[in-house]
Short mmCIF file of N, CA and C in Angstrom, two decimals:
data_model
loop_
_atom_site.label_atom_id
_atom_site.label_comp_id
_atom_site.label_asym_id
_atom_site.label_seq_id
_atom_site.Cartn_x
_atom_site.Cartn_y
_atom_site.Cartn_z
N ILE U 1069 43.41 -9.53 2.98
CA ILE U 1069 41.79 -9.41 2.97
C ILE U 1069 40.97 -9.40 4.01
N GLU U 1070 41.33 -10.30 4.98
CA GLU U 1070 40.71 -10.42 6.19
C GLU U 1070 40.84 -9.21 7.13
N GLN U 1071 41.91 -8.62 7.00
CA GLN U 1071 42.17 -7.34 7.68
C GLN U 1071 41.24 -6.23 7.17
N ARG U 1072 41.20 -6.08 5.93
CA ARG U 1072 40.29 -5.13 5.21
C ARG U 1072 39.01 -5.34 5.61
N LYS U 1073 38.51 -6.52 5.68
CA LYS U 1073 37.12 -6.92 6.10
C LYS U 1073 36.86 -6.39 7.61
N GLN U 1074 37.71 -6.52 8.33
CA GLN U 1074 37.45 -6.41 9.84
C GLN U 1074 37.78 -4.81 9.98
N SER U 1075 38.40 -4.26 9.15
CA SER U 1075 38.32 -2.59 9.15
C SER U 1075 37.06 -2.10 8.83
N GLU U 1076 36.51 -2.69 7.68
CA GLU U 1076 35.29 -2.15 7.06
C GLU U 1076 34.20 -2.61 8.23
N ASP U 1077 34.19 -3.46 8.87
CA ASP U 1077 33.24 -3.94 9.81
C ASP U 1077 33.26 -2.93 11.01
N ASN U 1078 34.58 -2.61 11.40
CA ASN U 1078 34.69 -1.62 12.47
C ASN U 1078 34.14 -0.20 12.08
N LEU U 1079 34.64 0.07 10.88
CA LEU U 1079 33.98 1.48 10.23
C LEU U 1079 32.47 1.42 10.32
N GLU U 1080 31.98 0.31 9.91
CA GLU U 1080 30.49 0.30 9.88
C GLU U 1080 29.97 0.42 11.16
N LYS U 1081 30.61 -0.24 12.14
CA LYS U 1081 29.82 -0.21 13.59
C LYS U 1081 30.13 1.14 14.06
N MET U 1082 31.33 1.85 13.85
CA MET U 1082 31.47 3.40 14.32
C MET U 1082 30.27 4.23 13.73
N ASN U 1083 30.10 4.00 12.31
CA ASN U 1083 29.01 4.70 11.73
C ASN U 1083 27.65 4.53 12.31
N ASP U 1084 27.38 3.35 12.64
CA ASP U 1084 26.16 3.01 13.28
C ASP U 1084 26.09 3.77 14.71
N ASP U 1085 27.14 3.65 15.54
CA ASP U 1085 27.10 4.26 16.78
C ASP U 1085 26.96 5.76 16.66
N LEU U 1086 27.63 6.25 15.63
CA LEU U 1086 27.64 7.73 15.29
C LEU U 1086 26.10 8.10 15.18
N GLU U 1087 25.31 7.54 13.99
CA GLU U 1087 24.09 7.73 13.72
C GLU U 1087 23.20 7.70 14.90
N ARG U 1088 23.41 6.62 15.87
CA ARG U 1088 22.63 6.45 17.03
C ARG U 1088 22.65 7.66 17.99
N MET U 1089 23.89 8.12 17.96
CA MET U 1089 24.16 9.13 19.00
C MET U 1089 23.62 10.39 18.51
N VAL U 1090 23.70 10.61 16.86
CA VAL U 1090 23.04 11.89 16.46
C VAL U 1090 21.61 11.86 16.56
N GLU U 1091 20.84 10.83 16.44
CA GLU U 1091 19.44 10.61 16.60
C GLU U 1091 18.92 10.80 18.08
N GLU U 1092 19.82 10.30 19.07
CA GLU U 1092 19.34 10.55 20.45
C GLU U 1092 19.44 12.03 20.71
N ARG U 1093 20.69 12.69 20.42
CA ARG U 1093 20.90 14.28 20.59
C ARG U 1093 19.84 15.08 19.71
N THR U 1094 19.43 14.58 18.71
CA THR U 1094 18.35 15.51 17.95
C THR U 1094 16.95 15.38 18.61
N GLN U 1095 16.70 14.09 19.17
CA GLN U 1095 15.69 13.95 19.99
C GLN U 1095 15.69 14.64 21.52
N ASP U 1096 16.77 14.69 21.89
CA ASP U 1096 16.88 15.64 23.18
C ASP U 1096 16.68 17.18 22.94
N LEU U 1097 17.15 17.38 21.69
CA LEU U 1097 17.15 19.07 21.29
C LEU U 1097 15.57 19.23 20.82
N LYS U 1098 14.96 18.36 20.39
CA LYS U 1098 13.49 18.41 19.94
C LYS U 1098 12.62 18.61 21.27
N LYS U 1099 13.11 17.73 22.02
CA LYS U 1099 12.47 17.89 23.56
C LYS U 1099 12.69 19.29 24.26
N GLN U 1100 13.83 19.67 24.19
CA GLN U 1100 14.29 21.08 24.79
C GLN U 1100 13.53 22.20 24.20
N LEU U 1101 13.37 22.15 22.75
CA LEU U 1101 12.77 23.16 21.81
C LEU U 1101 11.37 23.24 22.28
N SER U 1102 10.62 21.99 22.37
CA SER U 1102 9.21 21.84 22.67
C SER U 1102 9.06 22.63 24.08
N LEU U 1103 9.90 22.37 25.25
CA LEU U 1103 9.66 22.75 26.50
C LEU U 1103 9.92 24.29 26.38
N VAL U 1104 11.00 24.95 25.61
CA VAL U 1104 11.24 26.29 25.40
C VAL U 1104 9.93 27.08 24.89
N LYS U 1105 9.42 26.25 23.75
CA LYS U 1105 8.11 26.87 23.14
C LYS U 1105 6.99 26.97 24.14
N SER U 1106 6.76 25.88 24.99
CA SER U 1106 5.56 25.69 25.83
C SER U 1106 5.72 26.80 26.87
N ILE U 1107 7.05 27.14 27.46
CA ILE U 1107 7.22 28.13 28.50
C ILE U 1107 6.81 29.54 27.96
N THR U 1108 7.41 29.80 26.55
CA THR U 1108 7.47 31.18 26.09
C THR U 1108 6.06 31.33 25.68
N SER U 1109 5.13 30.45 25.23
CA SER U 1109 3.80 30.64 24.88
C SER U 1109 2.70 30.72 26.13
N SER U 1110 3.25 30.21 27.21
CA SER U 1110 2.48 30.30 28.38
C SER U 1110 2.47 31.63 29.16
N VAL U 1111 3.70 32.23 29.12
CA VAL U 1111 3.71 33.54 29.80
C VAL U 1111 2.95 34.61 29.26
N LYS U 1112 2.64 35.57 30.14
CA LYS U 1112 2.00 36.68 29.72
C LYS U 1112 2.73 37.97 29.63
N VAL U 1113 4.23 37.68 29.17
CA VAL U 1113 5.15 38.64 28.86
C VAL U 1113 5.46 38.73 27.42
N GLY U 1114 5.56 39.60 26.82
CA GLY U 1114 6.02 39.62 25.55
C GLY U 1114 7.51 39.42 25.48
N ILE U 1115 7.86 38.50 24.58
CA ILE U 1115 9.40 38.01 24.38
C ILE U 1115 9.69 38.17 22.95
N LEU U 1116 10.97 39.07 22.59
CA LEU U 1116 11.41 39.12 21.43
C LEU U 1116 12.98 38.77 21.52
N GLN U 1117 13.16 38.24 20.52
CA GLN U 1117 14.64 37.69 20.44
C GLN U 1117 15.20 38.35 19.00
N VAL U 1118 16.38 39.07 19.17
CA VAL U 1118 16.80 39.85 18.18
C VAL U 1118 18.26 39.41 17.91
N ASP U 1119 18.62 39.49 16.76
CA ASP U 1119 20.07 38.90 16.34
C ASP U 1119 21.11 40.08 16.55
N THR U 1120 22.15 40.05 16.20
CA THR U 1120 23.30 41.21 16.52
C THR U 1120 22.95 42.28 15.61
N SER U 1121 22.09 42.25 14.63
CA SER U 1121 21.64 43.39 13.69
C SER U 1121 20.43 43.98 14.18
N ASN U 1122 19.91 43.68 15.10
CA ASN U 1122 18.76 44.02 15.86
C ASN U 1122 17.49 43.60 15.09
N SER U 1123 17.46 42.73 14.21
CA SER U 1123 16.63 42.01 13.40
C SER U 1123 15.75 40.90 14.44
N ILE U 1124 14.32 41.22 14.24
CA ILE U 1124 13.59 40.16 15.24
C ILE U 1124 13.57 38.74 14.51
N ILE U 1125 14.14 37.91 15.28
CA ILE U 1125 14.08 36.46 14.87
C ILE U 1125 13.10 35.51 15.60
N PHE U 1126 12.61 36.10 16.65
CA PHE U 1126 11.65 35.32 17.59
C PHE U 1126 10.66 36.25 18.20
N ALA U 1127 9.42 35.91 18.23
CA ALA U 1127 8.30 36.58 19.06
C ALA U 1127 7.25 35.51 19.50
N ASN U 1128 7.28 35.72 20.89
CA ASN U 1128 6.14 34.78 21.44
C ASN U 1128 4.91 35.29 21.32
N GLU U 1129 3.92 34.50 21.73
CA GLU U 1129 2.33 34.83 21.27
C GLU U 1129 2.13 36.10 22.07
N SER U 1130 2.70 36.33 23.19
CA SER U 1130 2.12 37.48 24.02
C SER U 1130 2.61 38.66 23.44
N ALA U 1131 3.94 38.67 22.82
CA ALA U 1131 4.33 39.80 21.99
C ALA U 1131 3.64 40.17 20.84
N THR U 1132 3.01 39.08 20.12
CA THR U 1132 2.22 39.28 18.92
C THR U 1132 1.14 39.80 19.43
N HIS U 1133 0.44 39.44 20.45
CA HIS U 1133 -0.89 39.84 20.84
C HIS U 1133 -0.54 41.44 21.20
N LEU U 1134 0.22 41.66 22.01
CA LEU U 1134 0.30 43.05 22.46
C LEU U 1134 0.83 43.96 21.32
N LEU U 1135 1.51 43.60 20.41
CA LEU U 1135 1.77 44.39 19.24
C LEU U 1135 0.82 44.27 18.03
N HIS U 1136 -0.24 43.52 18.35
CA HIS U 1136 -1.30 43.38 17.46
C HIS U 1136 -0.58 43.02 15.86
N ALA U 1137 0.15 42.06 16.04
CA ALA U 1137 0.99 41.77 14.74
C ALA U 1137 1.15 40.16 14.82
N ASP U 1138 1.42 39.77 13.46
CA ASP U 1138 1.55 38.07 13.59
C ASP U 1138 3.09 37.92 13.38
N ASN U 1139 3.62 36.96 13.47
CA ASN U 1139 5.15 36.58 13.30
C ASN U 1139 5.71 36.87 11.83
N HIS U 1140 4.75 36.89 10.88
CA HIS U 1140 5.17 37.12 9.59
C HIS U 1140 5.47 38.71 9.50
N THR U 1141 4.88 39.61 10.28
CA THR U 1141 4.93 41.06 10.34
C THR U 1141 6.11 41.41 11.16
N LEU U 1142 6.38 40.81 12.34
CA LEU U 1142 7.42 40.97 13.20
C LEU U 1142 8.72 40.30 12.73
N LEU U 1143 8.99 39.21 12.32
CA LEU U 1143 10.04 38.48 12.11
C LEU U 1143 10.88 39.11 11.05
N GLY U 1144 12.16 39.48 11.15
CA GLY U 1144 13.00 40.22 10.07
C GLY U 1144 12.84 41.99 10.34
N GLN U 1145 11.82 42.25 10.78
CA GLN U 1145 11.79 43.61 11.33
C GLN U 1145 12.90 44.10 12.06
N ASN U 1146 13.54 45.26 12.01
CA ASN U 1146 14.55 45.94 12.84
C ASN U 1146 13.65 46.16 14.03
N LEU U 1147 14.40 45.83 15.31
CA LEU U 1147 13.59 46.16 16.65
C LEU U 1147 13.34 47.65 16.83
N PHE U 1148 14.20 48.42 16.19
CA PHE U 1148 14.17 49.87 16.49
C PHE U 1148 12.97 50.41 15.47
N ASN U 1149 12.46 49.86 14.65
CA ASN U 1149 11.33 50.22 13.92
C ASN U 1149 10.12 50.23 14.98
N LEU U 1150 10.10 49.52 15.88
CA LEU U 1150 8.93 49.51 16.91
C LEU U 1150 9.07 50.72 18.01
N VAL U 1151 10.34 51.20 18.08
CA VAL U 1151 10.61 52.31 19.07
C VAL U 1151 9.81 53.54 18.51
N ARG U 1152 8.91 54.13 19.27
CA ARG U 1152 8.07 55.26 18.98
C ARG U 1152 8.56 56.54 18.87
N ASP U 1153 9.54 56.99 19.83
CA ASP U 1153 10.03 58.31 19.88
C ASP U 1153 11.53 58.67 20.40
N ALA U 1154 11.79 59.75 20.22
CA ALA U 1154 13.22 59.98 20.62
C ALA U 1154 13.55 59.73 22.26
N ALA U 1155 12.38 59.70 23.04
CA ALA U 1155 12.76 59.39 24.29
C ALA U 1155 13.26 58.12 24.80
N ASN U 1156 13.01 57.31 23.58
CA ASN U 1156 13.64 55.84 23.83
C ASN U 1156 15.24 55.82 23.42
N SER U 1157 15.65 57.02 23.17
CA SER U 1157 17.16 57.00 22.52
C SER U 1157 18.26 56.37 23.64
N ASP U 1158 17.70 56.38 24.92
CA ASP U 1158 18.81 55.74 25.91
C ASP U 1158 18.64 54.27 25.89
N LEU U 1159 17.54 53.75 25.56
CA LEU U 1159 17.21 52.46 25.43
C LEU U 1159 17.80 51.77 24.24
N ILE U 1160 18.06 52.66 23.20
CA ILE U 1160 18.68 52.21 21.88
C ILE U 1160 20.22 51.98 22.11
N THR U 1161 20.65 52.88 22.89
CA THR U 1161 22.15 52.94 23.45
C THR U 1161 22.37 51.92 24.43
N GLU U 1162 21.46 51.40 25.28
CA GLU U 1162 21.88 50.43 26.14
C GLU U 1162 21.81 49.19 25.42
N LEU U 1163 20.68 48.91 24.41
CA LEU U 1163 20.66 47.75 23.68
C LEU U 1163 21.87 47.55 22.84
N SER U 1164 22.35 48.53 22.23
CA SER U 1164 23.53 48.45 21.31
C SER U 1164 24.63 48.04 22.48
N ARG U 1165 24.65 48.64 23.70
CA ARG U 1165 25.70 48.05 24.61
C ARG U 1165 25.46 46.64 24.83
N VAL U 1166 24.42 46.11 24.98
CA VAL U 1166 24.31 44.76 25.50
C VAL U 1166 24.53 43.83 24.26
N LEU U 1167 24.32 44.39 23.12
CA LEU U 1167 24.79 43.39 21.89
C LEU U 1167 26.14 43.51 21.74
N THR U 1168 26.99 44.49 22.07
CA THR U 1168 28.54 44.47 21.99
C THR U 1168 29.14 43.84 23.04
N ASP U 1169 28.59 44.43 24.45
CA ASP U 1169 29.30 44.03 25.69
C ASP U 1169 28.79 42.92 26.42
N GLY U 1170 27.61 42.61 26.23
CA GLY U 1170 26.77 41.67 27.05
C GLY U 1170 26.04 42.43 28.22
N GLY U 1171 25.60 41.52 29.31
CA GLY U 1171 24.89 42.11 30.16
C GLY U 1171 23.21 42.33 30.03
N THR U 1172 22.80 43.03 30.86
CA THR U 1172 21.32 43.29 30.85
C THR U 1172 21.00 44.68 30.94
N ILE U 1173 19.88 45.23 30.68
CA ILE U 1173 19.22 46.46 30.76
C ILE U 1173 18.14 46.30 31.77
N ALA U 1174 18.11 47.11 32.83
CA ALA U 1174 17.21 47.14 34.14
C ALA U 1174 15.89 47.43 33.41
N PRO U 1175 14.78 46.98 33.91
CA PRO U 1175 13.35 47.30 33.42
C PRO U 1175 13.01 48.77 33.19
N SER U 1176 12.79 49.17 32.19
CA SER U 1176 12.52 50.52 31.92
C SER U 1176 11.24 50.76 30.90
N PRO U 1177 10.62 51.97 31.04
CA PRO U 1177 9.28 52.26 30.62
C PRO U 1177 9.83 52.66 29.15
N ILE U 1178 9.24 52.05 28.15
CA ILE U 1178 9.37 52.71 26.70
C ILE U 1178 8.19 52.43 25.95
N THR U 1179 8.28 53.33 24.82
CA THR U 1179 6.95 53.27 23.97
C THR U 1179 7.09 52.66 22.74
N LEU U 1180 6.46 51.55 22.34
CA LEU U 1180 6.57 50.77 21.25
C LEU U 1180 5.29 51.27 20.24
N THR U 1181 5.34 50.79 18.88
CA THR U 1181 4.38 51.31 18.12
C THR U 1181 3.84 49.97 17.60
N THR U 1182 2.56 49.68 17.67
CA THR U 1182 1.94 48.32 17.48
C THR U 1182 1.87 48.41 15.84
N ALA U 1183 1.51 47.02 15.37
CA ALA U 1183 0.98 46.96 13.79
C ALA U 1183 -0.04 47.94 13.46
N ARG U 1184 -0.96 48.37 14.40
CA ARG U 1184 -1.87 49.37 13.86
C ARG U 1184 -1.52 50.89 14.04
N GLY U 1185 -0.17 51.03 14.48
CA GLY U 1185 0.41 52.36 14.41
C GLY U 1185 -0.02 53.05 15.85
N GLU U 1186 -0.47 52.38 16.69
CA GLU U 1186 -0.82 52.99 18.16
C GLU U 1186 0.28 52.97 18.89
N PRO U 1187 0.52 53.74 19.93
CA PRO U 1187 1.61 53.74 20.95
C PRO U 1187 1.30 52.62 21.92
N LEU U 1188 2.24 51.84 22.38
CA LEU U 1188 2.00 51.09 23.48
C LEU U 1188 3.09 51.31 24.43
N THR U 1189 2.90 51.72 25.55
CA THR U 1189 3.72 52.03 26.69
C THR U 1189 4.14 50.57 27.45
N VAL U 1190 5.23 50.20 27.53
CA VAL U 1190 5.57 48.82 28.12
C VAL U 1190 6.78 49.08 29.18
N LEU U 1191 6.91 48.05 29.94
CA LEU U 1191 8.05 48.02 30.92
C LEU U 1191 8.82 46.90 30.18
N ALA U 1192 10.06 47.25 29.76
CA ALA U 1192 11.01 46.32 28.96
C ALA U 1192 12.04 46.02 29.77
N THR U 1193 12.95 44.96 29.62
CA THR U 1193 14.26 44.62 30.02
C THR U 1193 14.73 43.76 28.99
N ALA U 1194 16.24 43.84 28.75
CA ALA U 1194 16.87 42.95 27.83
C ALA U 1194 17.96 42.36 28.41
N SER U 1195 18.58 41.25 27.82
CA SER U 1195 19.76 40.56 28.21
C SER U 1195 20.23 39.95 27.06
N ALA U 1196 21.72 40.10 27.10
CA ALA U 1196 22.40 39.34 25.80
C ALA U 1196 21.99 37.92 25.68
N ASN U 1197 22.01 37.37 24.57
CA ASN U 1197 21.69 36.02 24.17
C ASN U 1197 23.22 35.52 23.87
N MET U 1198 23.67 34.63 24.64
CA MET U 1198 24.94 34.11 24.48
C MET U 1198 24.89 32.54 23.98
N LEU U 1199 26.08 32.17 23.17
CA LEU U 1199 26.20 31.18 22.72
C LEU U 1199 27.82 30.81 23.09
N GLY U 1200 27.97 30.11 24.19
CA GLY U 1200 29.25 30.13 24.68
C GLY U 1200 29.56 31.63 25.20
N SER U 1201 30.77 31.98 24.82
CA SER U 1201 31.01 33.37 25.19
C SER U 1201 30.91 34.33 23.85
N ALA U 1202 30.08 33.92 23.00
CA ALA U 1202 29.82 35.05 21.92
C ALA U 1202 28.42 35.33 21.93
N ILE U 1203 28.24 36.69 21.88
CA ILE U 1203 27.02 37.45 21.82
C ILE U 1203 26.30 37.24 20.55
N ILE U 1204 25.25 36.56 20.67
CA ILE U 1204 24.43 36.27 19.32
C ILE U 1204 23.15 36.98 19.20
N GLY U 1205 22.90 37.76 19.98
CA GLY U 1205 21.66 38.72 20.07
C GLY U 1205 21.17 39.10 21.32
N ALA U 1206 20.03 39.61 21.61
CA ALA U 1206 19.34 39.78 22.90
C ALA U 1206 18.00 39.27 22.99
N ILE U 1207 17.57 39.06 24.16
CA ILE U 1207 16.26 38.80 24.49
C ILE U 1207 15.66 39.90 25.13
N ILE U 1208 14.65 40.43 24.71
CA ILE U 1208 13.83 41.44 25.28
C ILE U 1208 12.60 41.15 25.61
N SER U 1209 12.33 41.34 26.87
CA SER U 1209 10.96 41.03 27.48
C SER U 1209 10.12 42.21 27.98
N PHE U 1210 8.91 42.15 27.59
CA PHE U 1210 8.00 43.48 28.07
C PHE U 1210 6.85 43.14 28.44
N GLN U 1211 6.12 44.04 29.27
CA GLN U 1211 4.82 43.93 29.71
C GLN U 1211 4.17 45.36 29.62
N ASP U 1212 2.79 45.34 29.12
CA ASP U 1212 1.91 46.32 28.94
C ASP U 1212 1.89 47.22 30.29
N LEU U 1213 2.57 48.31 30.20
CA LEU U 1213 2.55 49.13 31.38
C LEU U 1213 1.15 49.58 31.93
N THR U 1214 0.37 50.05 30.81
CA THR U 1214 -1.06 50.40 31.43
C THR U 1214 -1.89 49.22 32.06
N ALA U 1215 -1.65 48.04 31.58
CA ALA U 1215 -2.28 47.05 32.37
C ALA U 1215 -1.66 46.81 33.71
N LEU U 1216 -0.11 47.08 33.63
CA LEU U 1216 0.35 46.80 35.15
C LEU U 1216 -0.18 48.06 36.03
N ARG U 1217 -0.30 48.90 35.54
CA ARG U 1217 -0.83 50.21 36.33
C ARG U 1217 -2.24 50.17 36.77
N LEU U 1218 -3.04 49.50 36.07
CA LEU U 1218 -4.40 49.15 36.44
C LEU U 1218 -4.43 48.10 37.29
N MET U 1219 -3.59 47.07 37.32
CA MET U 1219 -3.41 45.85 38.33
C MET U 1219 -3.11 46.57 39.77
N GLU U 1220 -2.00 47.51 39.58
CA GLU U 1220 -1.80 48.04 40.61
C GLU U 1220 -2.73 49.04 41.38
N LYS U 1221 -3.51 49.62 40.50
CA LYS U 1221 -4.57 50.47 40.99
C LYS U 1221 -5.70 49.59 41.74
N GLU U 1222 -6.08 48.58 41.06
CA GLU U 1222 -7.06 47.70 41.64
C GLU U 1222 -6.48 47.07 43.00
N LYS U 1223 -5.54 46.68 43.05
CA LYS U 1223 -4.82 46.26 44.29
C LYS U 1223 -4.94 47.16 45.42
N ALA U 1224 -4.52 48.54 45.03
CA ALA U 1224 -4.45 49.53 46.15
C ALA U 1224 -6.03 49.87 46.46
N ASP U 1225 -6.90 49.83 45.40
CA ASP U 1225 -8.24 50.08 45.76
C ASP U 1225 -8.77 49.02 46.67
N THR U 1226 -8.47 47.79 46.56
CA THR U 1226 -9.07 46.68 47.14
C THR U 1226 -8.40 46.84 48.76
N LEU U 1227 -7.11 47.34 48.89
CA LEU U 1227 -6.50 47.46 49.93
C LEU U 1227 -7.04 48.61 51.09
N GLU U 1228 -7.64 49.64 50.32
CA GLU U 1228 -8.30 50.73 51.11
C GLU U 1228 -9.67 50.55 51.81
#
């Protein structure tokens, strides 16, 4: 009976230790998530995360602003629904490669369709989203190319 009581006490202590470790790790993950959300919401670059089926699973504030859409409109939508024309077929091929083989796509101009149905020319890049050695999707970042060109023009005008 004494040995059983000691085993139960040991088991209870191990359970308490495990619960404490899980709580600590949960708090660490919440802090990391908060940091990632702060970073992605503060940048002026649109960021989309897609899964391996090209479904959008995350859009930062800049992405929703540039695309004139809210998260409810974007989340679950296939990324290729945003691609406006056949000129983007190389990008589709490259993104498919990133989702199967990994790697990145160099910055390329592409035309997306906003929620208003308007064309939006952006400079976009993509990288595989990895979990260990497994590809779980891709991260696409993009900037309004029109705005970039205006800034470059203003900079050039200022230097003249």
